[in-house]
Amino acid sequence: MELNSLTKNNKKKIRVGRGIGSGRGKTSSRGHKGQKSRSGVAIKSFEGGQMPLYRRLPKRGFKSIKKESTAILNLSKIQSILDKTKNEIKKNLDLKILKEKKLINKKFLKLKILGSGEIKNNIEISAHFASKQALNKIEKAGGKISIIKK
């Protein structure tokens, strides 16, 4: 005798709505009327009266409609750009040049320079914002940074 024939499930599927004698007739165990008695309806995110997950979690932050996209460059990134031979950036560096060379995305409208890393080359940078640390490091390297006011 095979093992499969011994473990076979012989239970019949309960067919609801097949008359009063079946024990699951008329309303098919769905009660009377209402949204839940209809077919194809599920109450989304309803957890049986328990506070739903989306209401238990705190609201966080907001999305500003006026958000201006600003490209952020660290000094270490600028130095790596200057070190690469394929980029012919020698003296000046600004948003327009970075976009032309496809070093940053074209969606950016402003440029911000941050002071993480070191810079060795003396270079003239024009940006919309710059941190104090970045200003100090660029001036130490013999470069110059000009802030664009708009």
mmCIF file of N, CA and C in Angstrom, residues 3 6 25 48 51 64 74 98 102 123 129 135 146-147:
data_model
loop_
_atom_site.group_PDB
_atom_site.id
_atom_site.type_symbol
_atom_site.label_atom_id
_atom_site.label_comp_id
_atom_site.label_asym_id
_atom_site.label_seq_id
_atom_site.Cartn_x
_atom_site.Cartn_y
_atom_site.Cartn_z
ATOM 1 N N LEU A 3 1.921 5.172 0.685
ATOM 2 C CA LEU A 3 1.773 6.128 1.789
ATOM 3 C C LEU A 3 0.803 7.254 1.416
ATOM 4 N N LEU A 6 -2.903 6.661 2.128
ATOM 5 C CA LEU A 6 -3.299 6.690 3.532
ATOM 6 C C LEU A 6 -3.509 8.121 4.036
ATOM 7 N N GLY A 25 -27.615 27.381 3.920
ATOM 8 C CA GLY A 25 -28.474 27.905 2.866
ATOM 9 C C GLY A 25 -28.867 29.348 3.122
ATOM 10 N N GLY A 48 -11.154 45.207 12.949
ATOM 11 C CA GLY A 48 -12.099 44.701 13.934
ATOM 12 C C GLY A 48 -12.277 45.610 15.128
ATOM 13 N N MET A 51 -7.484 49.848 16.983
ATOM 14 C CA MET A 51 -6.975 51.060 16.330
ATOM 15 C C MET A 51 -6.091 50.652 15.150
ATOM 16 N N SER A 64 7.369 70.184 1.217
ATOM 17 C CA SER A 64 7.210 71.585 0.863
ATOM 18 C C SER A 64 6.999 71.726 -0.643
ATOM 19 N N ASN A 74 30.821 68.499 -1.525
ATOM 20 C CA ASN A 74 31.864 68.604 -0.514
ATOM 21 C C ASN A 74 33.189 68.915 -1.200
ATOM 22 N N LEU A 98 29.309 72.460 -14.154
ATOM 23 C CA LEU A 98 29.030 71.128 -13.614
ATOM 24 C C LEU A 98 27.902 70.430 -14.378
ATOM 25 N N LYS A 102 28.087 67.157 -17.055
ATOM 26 C CA LYS A 102 27.230 66.091 -16.531
ATOM 27 C C LYS A 102 27.773 65.492 -15.233
ATOM 28 N N ILE A 123 41.410 77.234 -6.848
ATOM 29 C CA ILE A 123 40.342 77.301 -7.839
ATOM 30 C C ILE A 123 39.339 78.375 -7.444
ATOM 31 N N PHE A 129 25.611 79.083 -1.909
ATOM 32 C CA PHE A 129 25.845 78.967 -0.465
ATOM 33 C C PHE A 129 27.182 78.285 -0.232
ATOM 34 N N LEU A 135 34.777 77.840 3.201
ATOM 35 C CA LEU A 135 35.404 79.125 2.869
ATOM 36 C C LEU A 135 36.849 79.162 3.343
ATOM 37 N N SER A 146 33.103 82.931 -4.577
ATOM 38 C CA SER A 146 32.187 84.057 -4.667
ATOM 39 C C SER A 146 30.766 83.545 -4.508
ATOM 40 N N ILE A 147 30.026 84.218 -3.629
ATOM 41 C CA ILE A 147 28.639 83.830 -3.335
ATOM 42 C C ILE A 147 27.694 84.609 -4.251
#
